Tab-separated table of C-alpha atoms in Angstrom:
chain	number	residue	atom	x	y	z
A	1	MET	CA	-65.382	-62.633	-63.675
A	2	LEU	CA	-66.495	-64.421	-60.494
A	3	LYS	CA	-62.957	-65.705	-59.991
A	4	ILE	CA	-61.576	-62.153	-60.276
A	5	LYS	CA	-64.138	-60.897	-57.761
A	6	LYS	CA	-63.217	-63.619	-55.277
A	7	SER	CA	-59.533	-62.800	-55.661
A	8	LEU	CA	-60.229	-59.099	-55.165
A	9	ASN	CA	-62.257	-59.839	-52.021
A	10	LYS	CA	-59.391	-61.918	-50.632
A	11	VAL	CA	-57.035	-58.981	-51.159
A	12	ARG	CA	-59.517	-56.625	-49.487
A	13	ASP	CA	-59.862	-58.932	-46.488
A	14	ARG	CA	-56.084	-59.238	-46.229
A	15	VAL	CA	-55.719	-55.446	-46.247
A	16	PHE	CA	-58.404	-55.109	-43.565
A	17	LYS	CA	-56.752	-57.750	-41.375
A	18	ASN	CA	-53.327	-56.131	-41.794
A	19	VAL	CA	-54.639	-52.655	-40.933
A	20	HIS	CA	-56.503	-53.916	-37.873
A	21	SER	CA	-53.614	-56.028	-36.640
A	22	ASN	CA	-51.029	-53.265	-36.754
A	23	ASN	CA	-52.801	-50.026	-35.889
A	24	LEU	CA	-54.960	-48.302	-33.333
A	25	ILE	CA	-58.393	-48.218	-34.962
A	26	TYR	CA	-60.732	-46.484	-32.523
A	27	ASN	CA	-59.672	-43.494	-30.419
A	28	MET	CA	-63.143	-43.269	-28.870
A	29	CYS	CA	-66.166	-45.551	-28.585
A	30	TRP	CA	-68.818	-45.242	-31.283
A	31	GLU	CA	-71.697	-46.702	-29.268
A	32	ASP	CA	-73.929	-44.536	-27.101
A	33	PRO	CA	-73.557	-45.613	-23.443
A	34	ARG	CA	-76.669	-43.665	-22.460
A	35	CYS	CA	-78.717	-46.091	-24.554
A	36	ASP	CA	-76.732	-49.085	-23.268
A	37	ARG	CA	-77.248	-48.227	-19.610
A	38	GLU	CA	-80.985	-47.845	-20.068
A	39	LEU	CA	-81.210	-51.139	-21.924
A	40	LEU	CA	-78.925	-53.181	-19.701
A	41	GLY	CA	-79.823	-51.951	-16.207
A	42	PHE	CA	-76.513	-52.563	-14.437
A	43	ASP	CA	-76.495	-52.943	-10.652
A	44	GLN	CA	-74.095	-53.997	-7.890
A	45	GLN	CA	-74.395	-57.673	-8.859
A	46	SER	CA	-73.555	-57.085	-12.518
A	47	GLU	CA	-70.534	-58.851	-14.046
A	48	VAL	CA	-70.085	-57.434	-17.522
A	49	VAL	CA	-68.214	-58.918	-20.495
A	50	MET	CA	-67.622	-56.461	-23.338
A	51	ILE	CA	-65.379	-55.526	-26.230
A	52	THR	CA	-62.937	-52.801	-25.220
A	53	SER	CA	-62.934	-50.471	-28.242
A	54	ALA	CA	-61.438	-47.290	-26.694
A	55	GLY	CA	-62.672	-47.975	-23.163
A	56	CYS	CA	-64.912	-44.894	-22.859
A	57	ASN	CA	-68.052	-46.956	-22.302
A	58	ALA	CA	-66.476	-49.365	-19.811
A	59	LEU	CA	-65.727	-46.330	-17.641
A	60	ASP	CA	-69.238	-44.956	-18.202
A	61	TYR	CA	-70.808	-48.230	-17.012
A	62	LEU	CA	-68.899	-47.962	-13.716
A	63	LEU	CA	-71.208	-45.117	-12.738
A	64	ASP	CA	-73.944	-47.748	-12.253
A	65	ASP	CA	-71.698	-49.521	-9.713
A	66	PRO	CA	-71.308	-52.993	-11.329
A	67	ALA	CA	-69.244	-55.611	-9.509
A	68	ALA	CA	-66.826	-56.085	-12.433
A	69	VAL	CA	-66.324	-55.124	-16.078
A	70	HIS	CA	-64.230	-57.462	-18.228
A	71	THR	CA	-63.044	-55.736	-21.407
A	72	ILE	CA	-61.748	-57.857	-24.265
A	73	ASP	CA	-60.053	-56.905	-27.506
A	74	MET	CA	-57.832	-58.752	-29.950
A	75	ASN	CA	-55.962	-55.518	-30.655
A	76	PRO	CA	-53.611	-54.656	-27.749
A	77	ARG	CA	-53.552	-51.003	-28.841
A	78	GLN	CA	-57.236	-50.668	-27.985
A	79	ASN	CA	-56.605	-52.085	-24.527
A	80	ALA	CA	-53.609	-49.775	-24.127
A	81	VAL	CA	-55.904	-46.762	-24.559
A	82	LEU	CA	-58.108	-47.980	-21.717
A	83	ASP	CA	-55.116	-48.859	-19.546
A	84	LEU	CA	-53.786	-45.302	-19.987
A	85	LYS	CA	-57.161	-43.930	-18.913
A	86	LYS	CA	-57.244	-46.294	-15.928
A	87	THR	CA	-53.772	-45.181	-14.867
A	88	LEU	CA	-54.754	-41.521	-15.080
A	89	PHE	CA	-57.638	-42.235	-12.708
A	90	GLN	CA	-55.461	-44.296	-10.361
A	91	HIS	CA	-52.264	-42.226	-10.296
A	92	GLY	CA	-53.068	-38.912	-11.980
A	93	ASP	CA	-55.614	-36.174	-11.444
A	94	TYR	CA	-58.587	-34.723	-13.257
A	95	GLU	CA	-56.607	-31.881	-14.837
A	96	HIS	CA	-54.276	-34.278	-16.631
A	97	LEU	CA	-57.042	-36.696	-17.580
A	98	TRP	CA	-58.779	-33.782	-19.281
A	99	LYS	CA	-55.629	-32.616	-21.076
A	100	PHE	CA	-54.999	-36.102	-22.467
A	101	PHE	CA	-58.515	-37.159	-23.375
A	102	GLY	CA	-60.675	-34.034	-23.173
A	103	GLU	CA	-58.553	-31.676	-25.227
A	104	GLY	CA	-56.742	-34.534	-26.953
A	105	GLN	CA	-53.489	-32.556	-26.960
A	106	TYR	CA	-50.993	-31.754	-24.238
A	107	ASP	CA	-47.541	-30.267	-24.853
A	108	GLU	CA	-46.217	-31.682	-21.583
A	109	ALA	CA	-47.550	-35.186	-22.221
A	110	PRO	CA	-44.102	-36.857	-22.589
A	111	LYS	CA	-42.803	-35.380	-19.339
A	112	TYR	CA	-45.925	-36.230	-17.372
A	113	TYR	CA	-46.004	-39.713	-18.869
A	114	GLU	CA	-42.396	-40.433	-17.896
A	115	GLN	CA	-42.754	-39.056	-14.362
A	116	GLN	CA	-46.237	-40.206	-13.371
A	117	LEU	CA	-47.671	-42.860	-15.670
A	118	LYS	CA	-45.158	-45.098	-17.421
A	119	ALA	CA	-44.044	-47.126	-14.404
A	120	LYS	CA	-47.674	-47.687	-13.360
A	121	LEU	CA	-48.810	-49.093	-16.709
A	122	PRO	CA	-48.739	-52.794	-17.596
A	123	ALA	CA	-45.611	-53.649	-19.573
A	124	TYR	CA	-47.419	-54.180	-22.878
A	125	ALA	CA	-49.153	-50.776	-22.577
A	126	SER	CA	-45.988	-48.835	-21.719
A	127	GLU	CA	-44.251	-50.475	-24.680
A	128	ILE	CA	-47.028	-49.188	-26.947
A	129	TRP	CA	-47.167	-45.680	-25.466
A	130	ASP	CA	-43.378	-45.313	-25.481
A	131	LYS	CA	-43.756	-45.281	-29.268
A	132	LYS	CA	-47.089	-43.537	-29.640
A	133	LEU	CA	-47.197	-40.783	-27.015
A	134	SER	CA	-46.740	-38.307	-29.854
A	135	TYR	CA	-50.459	-38.827	-30.471
A	136	PHE	CA	-51.028	-36.300	-27.658
A	137	THR	CA	-48.188	-33.822	-28.120
A	138	ASN	CA	-49.759	-31.247	-30.446
A	139	LYS	CA	-46.959	-31.708	-32.980
A	140	GLY	CA	-47.077	-32.502	-36.665
A	141	LEU	CA	-50.122	-32.140	-38.889
A	142	LYS	CA	-52.558	-33.996	-36.657
A	143	LYS	CA	-52.915	-31.812	-33.579
A	144	SER	CA	-55.212	-34.070	-31.556
A	145	PHE	CA	-55.387	-37.634	-30.266
A	146	TYR	CA	-58.828	-37.728	-31.901
A	147	PHE	CA	-57.167	-37.335	-35.278
A	148	ARG	CA	-54.893	-40.329	-34.626
A	149	GLY	CA	-55.343	-44.010	-35.377
A	150	THR	CA	-57.015	-45.114	-38.591
A	151	SER	CA	-60.513	-43.800	-37.849
A	152	GLY	CA	-58.955	-40.612	-36.477
A	153	SER	CA	-56.956	-40.170	-39.676
A	154	PHE	CA	-60.178	-40.164	-41.645
A	155	ALA	CA	-61.634	-37.625	-39.191
A	156	TRP	CA	-58.550	-35.455	-39.744
A	157	LEU	CA	-58.970	-35.619	-43.520
A	158	PHE	CA	-62.615	-34.648	-43.117
A	159	ASN	CA	-61.575	-31.782	-40.826
A	160	GLN	CA	-59.070	-30.512	-43.393
A	161	TYR	CA	-61.641	-30.790	-46.152
A	162	MET	CA	-64.087	-28.748	-44.070
A	163	ARG	CA	-61.516	-26.105	-43.154
A	164	SER	CA	-60.722	-25.621	-46.831
A	165	ARG	CA	-64.278	-24.341	-47.169
A	166	PRO	CA	-64.560	-21.729	-44.372
A	167	LYS	CA	-68.254	-20.938	-44.788
A	168	VAL	CA	-69.206	-24.608	-44.664
A	169	TYR	CA	-66.965	-25.209	-41.660
A	170	LYS	CA	-68.461	-22.252	-39.816
A	171	GLY	CA	-71.945	-23.518	-40.614
A	172	THR	CA	-71.008	-26.915	-39.192
A	173	LEU	CA	-69.600	-25.371	-36.013
A	174	ASP	CA	-72.776	-23.301	-35.686
A	175	LEU	CA	-74.733	-26.539	-35.999
A	176	LEU	CA	-72.887	-27.976	-32.992
A	177	GLU	CA	-74.013	-24.975	-30.921
A	178	ALA	CA	-77.690	-25.092	-31.970
A	179	LYS	CA	-80.168	-24.738	-29.091
A	180	THR	CA	-83.281	-26.297	-30.639
A	181	LEU	CA	-84.147	-29.047	-33.100
A	182	GLU	CA	-85.684	-26.440	-35.382
A	183	GLU	CA	-82.405	-24.527	-35.455
A	184	GLN	CA	-80.428	-27.746	-35.969
A	185	THR	CA	-82.573	-28.777	-38.914
A	186	LYS	CA	-82.235	-25.387	-40.568
A	187	LEU	CA	-78.465	-25.340	-40.136
A	188	TYR	CA	-78.032	-28.939	-41.275
A	189	ASN	CA	-80.162	-28.409	-44.375
A	190	ALA	CA	-77.911	-25.473	-45.252
A	191	VAL	CA	-74.686	-27.510	-45.165
A	192	GLU	CA	-75.726	-31.071	-46.064
A	193	SER	CA	-75.278	-30.846	-49.828
A	194	LYS	CA	-72.019	-28.944	-49.366
A	195	ILE	CA	-70.607	-31.643	-47.079
A	196	ILE	CA	-71.863	-34.752	-48.834
A	197	THR	CA	-70.505	-33.975	-52.285
A	198	PHE	CA	-69.854	-36.318	-55.195
A	199	LEU	CA	-66.245	-36.737	-53.996
A	200	VAL	CA	-67.333	-37.604	-50.453
A	201	ARG	CA	-69.892	-40.102	-51.776
A	202	TRP	CA	-67.226	-41.735	-53.924
A	203	LEU	CA	-64.777	-41.968	-51.004
A	204	MET	CA	-67.395	-43.374	-48.627
A	205	ASN	CA	-68.031	-46.281	-50.996
A	206	ARG	CA	-64.377	-47.251	-51.267
A	207	HIS	CA	-63.154	-50.326	-49.399
A	208	LEU	CA	-59.950	-48.603	-48.204
A	209	THR	CA	-61.944	-45.762	-46.632
A	210	LEU	CA	-64.144	-48.210	-44.760
A	211	THR	CA	-61.126	-50.214	-43.664
A	212	LEU	CA	-59.706	-47.085	-42.022
A	213	LEU	CA	-63.046	-46.558	-40.298
A	214	GLY	CA	-63.043	-50.136	-38.995
A	215	VAL	CA	-65.784	-51.417	-41.315
A	216	PRO	CA	-65.015	-54.874	-42.775
A	217	ARG	CA	-66.104	-55.996	-46.240
A	218	ALA	CA	-68.966	-58.061	-44.802
A	219	GLN	CA	-70.527	-54.993	-43.193
A	220	ARG	CA	-70.006	-52.940	-46.340
A	221	GLN	CA	-71.908	-55.558	-48.317
A	222	LEU	CA	-74.804	-55.547	-45.837
A	223	ILE	CA	-75.159	-51.813	-46.391
A	224	MET	CA	-74.677	-51.994	-50.167
A	225	ASP	CA	-77.470	-54.573	-50.378
A	226	LYS	CA	-79.986	-52.100	-48.935
A	227	TYR	CA	-78.915	-48.697	-50.269
A	228	ASP	CA	-78.741	-47.843	-53.974
A	229	ASP	CA	-76.130	-45.221	-53.134
A	230	GLY	CA	-74.204	-47.703	-50.988
A	231	VAL	CA	-72.447	-46.611	-47.818
A	232	ALA	CA	-72.796	-42.958	-48.827
A	233	GLY	CA	-76.581	-43.306	-48.865
A	234	PHE	CA	-76.558	-45.009	-45.489
A	235	ALA	CA	-74.254	-42.336	-44.026
A	236	GLN	CA	-76.460	-39.538	-45.316
A	237	GLU	CA	-79.527	-41.110	-43.714
A	238	CYS	CA	-77.644	-41.551	-40.411
A	239	LEU	CA	-76.383	-37.967	-40.390
A	240	ARG	CA	-79.829	-36.565	-41.113
A	241	GLN	CA	-81.249	-38.575	-38.213
A	242	VAL	CA	-78.522	-37.452	-35.806
A	243	PHE	CA	-78.474	-33.784	-36.754
A	244	THR	CA	-82.187	-33.120	-37.248
A	245	GLN	CA	-83.974	-35.536	-34.878
A	246	ILE	CA	-81.763	-35.668	-31.751
A	247	PRO	CA	-80.648	-32.657	-29.649
A	248	ILE	CA	-77.033	-31.847	-30.459
A	249	HIS	CA	-76.024	-30.067	-27.240
A	250	ASP	CA	-74.554	-33.227	-25.633
A	251	ASN	CA	-73.540	-35.143	-28.749
A	252	TYR	CA	-69.877	-35.467	-27.854
A	253	PHE	CA	-69.279	-38.154	-30.493
A	254	TRP	CA	-69.719	-35.887	-33.488
A	255	ARG	CA	-68.235	-32.860	-31.727
A	256	ALA	CA	-64.918	-34.672	-31.261
A	257	TYR	CA	-65.089	-36.101	-34.774
A	258	ILE	CA	-65.576	-32.655	-36.295
A	259	THR	CA	-63.367	-30.531	-34.016
A	260	GLY	CA	-60.835	-33.003	-32.560
A	261	LYS	CA	-61.779	-32.301	-28.942
A	262	TYR	CA	-64.545	-32.196	-26.363
A	263	THR	CA	-65.792	-29.322	-24.254
A	264	PRO	CA	-66.552	-29.573	-20.518
A	265	GLU	CA	-70.254	-29.231	-21.352
A	266	CYS	CA	-70.147	-31.791	-24.169
A	267	SER	CA	-67.985	-34.756	-23.238
A	268	PRO	CA	-68.285	-38.401	-22.140
A	269	ASN	CA	-69.283	-39.033	-18.537
A	270	TYR	CA	-65.820	-40.320	-17.666
A	271	LEU	CA	-64.449	-36.849	-18.463
A	272	LYS	CA	-66.911	-34.967	-16.262
A	273	ALA	CA	-65.154	-33.443	-13.251
A	274	GLU	CA	-67.972	-34.489	-10.915
A	275	ASN	CA	-67.406	-38.172	-11.784
A	276	PHE	CA	-63.637	-38.279	-11.296
A	277	ASP	CA	-63.585	-39.336	-7.620
A	278	THR	CA	-66.267	-42.004	-8.098
A	279	LEU	CA	-64.502	-43.538	-11.082
A	280	SER	CA	-61.115	-43.373	-9.353
A	281	GLN	CA	-62.564	-45.521	-6.574
A	282	ARG	CA	-64.130	-48.053	-8.962
A	283	VAL	CA	-61.688	-48.240	-11.867
A	284	ASP	CA	-59.960	-51.303	-10.397
A	285	ARG	CA	-63.115	-53.227	-11.259
A	286	ILE	CA	-62.179	-53.033	-14.945
A	287	HIS	CA	-60.119	-56.038	-16.071
A	288	LEU	CA	-58.509	-56.112	-19.524
A	289	TYR	CA	-57.776	-59.103	-21.768
A	290	THR	CA	-56.094	-59.194	-25.168
A	291	THR	CA	-57.870	-62.164	-26.692
A	292	THR	CA	-61.221	-63.208	-28.189
A	293	ILE	CA	-64.565	-63.491	-26.416
A	294	SER	CA	-64.458	-67.274	-26.816
A	295	ASP	CA	-60.946	-67.683	-25.438
A	296	PHE	CA	-61.790	-65.404	-22.514
A	297	LEU	CA	-64.810	-67.526	-21.611
A	298	LYS	CA	-62.847	-70.769	-21.895
A	299	LYS	CA	-60.261	-69.477	-19.449
A	300	ASN	CA	-62.650	-67.566	-17.184
A	301	PRO	CA	-65.868	-69.602	-16.969
A	302	LYS	CA	-68.551	-67.928	-14.872
A	303	PRO	CA	-72.250	-66.978	-15.085
A	304	TYR	CA	-71.879	-63.376	-16.276
A	305	SER	CA	-74.838	-60.987	-16.216
A	306	HIS	CA	-74.191	-58.900	-19.348
A	307	TYR	CA	-72.473	-59.249	-22.713
A	308	ILE	CA	-71.849	-56.253	-24.984
A	309	LEU	CA	-70.695	-57.553	-28.350
A	310	LEU	CA	-70.727	-54.366	-30.446
A	311	ASP	CA	-70.898	-55.383	-34.131
A	312	HIS	CA	-68.112	-57.945	-34.427
A	313	GLN	CA	-70.539	-60.787	-35.149
A	314	ASP	CA	-71.273	-59.248	-38.563
A	315	TRP	CA	-67.723	-60.199	-39.493
A	316	LEU	CA	-67.922	-63.656	-37.913
A	317	ALA	CA	-71.181	-64.412	-39.717
A	318	ALA	CA	-69.588	-63.631	-43.073
A	319	ASN	CA	-66.160	-65.145	-42.479
A	320	ASN	CA	-66.163	-67.757	-39.714
A	321	VAL	CA	-69.526	-69.317	-38.889
A	322	PRO	CA	-67.994	-72.075	-36.702
A	323	ALA	CA	-66.360	-69.362	-34.548
A	324	LEU	CA	-69.689	-67.523	-34.368
A	325	GLU	CA	-71.458	-70.668	-33.193
A	326	GLU	CA	-68.711	-71.439	-30.687
A	327	GLU	CA	-68.975	-67.931	-29.273
A	328	TRP	CA	-72.737	-68.212	-28.796
A	329	ASP	CA	-72.358	-71.641	-27.216
A	330	LEU	CA	-69.802	-70.325	-24.729
A	331	ILE	CA	-71.848	-67.196	-23.978
A	332	LEU	CA	-74.916	-69.261	-23.145
A	333	LYS	CA	-72.889	-71.695	-21.018
A	334	ASN	CA	-71.527	-68.715	-19.100
A	335	SER	CA	-74.822	-66.928	-18.524
A	336	ARG	CA	-77.421	-66.888	-15.773
A	337	PRO	CA	-81.202	-66.610	-16.130
A	338	GLY	CA	-81.842	-62.992	-17.071
A	339	THR	CA	-78.399	-62.363	-18.581
A	340	LYS	CA	-78.651	-59.630	-21.209
A	341	ILE	CA	-76.742	-59.812	-24.494
A	342	LEU	CA	-76.464	-56.613	-26.542
A	343	LEU	CA	-75.244	-56.519	-30.131
A	344	ARG	CA	-75.352	-54.074	-33.016
A	345	SER	CA	-75.254	-54.647	-36.750
A	346	ALA	CA	-74.836	-52.908	-40.082
A	347	ALA	CA	-77.775	-55.011	-41.285
A	348	PRO	CA	-81.338	-53.757	-40.781
A	349	GLU	CA	-82.236	-57.287	-39.693
A	350	VAL	CA	-79.888	-59.803	-38.081
A	351	THR	CA	-80.328	-63.335	-39.402
A	352	PHE	CA	-77.086	-64.960	-38.268
A	353	ILE	CA	-77.901	-65.845	-34.642
A	354	PRO	CA	-77.768	-69.671	-34.434
A	355	GLU	CA	-81.059	-71.509	-33.891
A	356	PHE	CA	-79.811	-73.083	-30.649
A	357	ALA	CA	-79.173	-69.597	-29.292
A	358	LYS	CA	-82.556	-68.256	-30.386
A	359	LYS	CA	-84.226	-71.039	-28.377
A	360	ARG	CA	-82.583	-69.726	-25.198
A	361	LEU	CA	-83.247	-66.044	-25.811
A	362	VAL	CA	-86.147	-63.631	-25.682
A	363	PHE	CA	-85.467	-60.466	-27.663
A	364	GLU	CA	-86.623	-57.222	-26.081
A	365	GLN	CA	-87.940	-54.946	-28.818
A	366	GLU	CA	-89.896	-52.000	-27.439
A	367	VAL	CA	-87.141	-50.315	-25.419
A	368	THR	CA	-84.476	-51.354	-27.941
A	369	GLN	CA	-86.315	-49.694	-30.810
A	370	ARG	CA	-87.012	-46.562	-28.774
A	371	THR	CA	-83.406	-46.104	-27.645
A	372	HIS	CA	-82.125	-46.839	-31.151
A	373	LYS	CA	-84.040	-43.801	-32.413
A	374	ILE	CA	-82.300	-41.507	-29.938
A	375	ASP	CA	-78.808	-42.992	-30.300
A	376	ARG	CA	-76.459	-40.009	-30.604
A	377	VAL	CA	-74.009	-41.911	-32.826
A	378	GLY	CA	-76.538	-43.196	-35.339
A	379	THR	CA	-74.180	-45.380	-37.385
A	380	TYR	CA	-75.775	-48.817	-36.869
A	381	ALA	CA	-78.743	-50.126	-38.823
A	382	SER	CA	-80.053	-52.276	-35.972
A	383	VAL	CA	-79.638	-53.106	-32.288
A	384	TYR	CA	-80.630	-56.353	-30.566
A	385	MET	CA	-80.862	-57.283	-26.927
A	386	GLY	CA	-81.461	-60.939	-26.081
A	387	ILE	CA	-82.377	-62.051	-22.546
A	388	VAL	CA	-81.349	-65.560	-21.506
A	389	GLN	CA	-84.188	-67.739	-20.253
């Protein structure tokens, strides 16, 4: 039986690796930059090293005027999303930025891309968008960029499921427009059991579903170890926190997930009209690398001020401990006194940080715990910020 389980896990890991190597996974960042900016305190001397994801947060951090932001991702498609955004700031205008990434659909996207953007993009990015610009063209079943990629495909399925139940969908849309926490709680209580059905619970606990959402087997196991109802139980707890404890009026994460688009009043900072000129002037400070954190640091040694690691160390801890230890060693060698290192985890308590790293770090807890409670995404079990001594 154990042998069968090991074989099954190998197949699952192979599927996850194949999906993540050949597809766009994230069409938007699923970490709240408002929390990050309060925790990390960027200034004009800041040199930031971070994982790209969809690039939304790298742009958000520029509003604090850091000297440089180095974004790193092993998946070139994730970097291509950020490079397209950069090019829209450098060579486009706010109207077209909004059509591409605010509305997520633009009938004239191919024409505008060919005339204004393609020649300005790095070669790897134009090669990707030559094939994938249909993500924006409002054609086919998936009418929005935010329903594209693997996580977007799951959002689209959820959207279709909701639309098949008009009263539930209307109740969910009403929830997004709630003005008070009392109203939110009432509206959420009315739709929760209708959204999180037996079928949804079953799907949420499937490995293929989590693969599409970018959740590796190691993270799934961390959640399964804590919740009797597995990932479904964890998701229900997260949703209740987000929709009943945190004001919804500016929660652009779940608005885009549910509706496939933002609104001018509820959108990331990089899509606010008042920030366009500032970001256009600073966007050259973002530098992209298709590689790993460790390889980046080997080739670009320097005492950086901030590291934003998202949750990728969950996977390293379960699958490649030597790589995890190498990464921490390189991070510490390329840090200065006071460097801040932010990571998130699916585990309620992180136990994988190497002892040699713990000896160099002091973990801030008060502000981290407070901001974690008001995180508008609400999909991580824990957040850690270590300060290098």
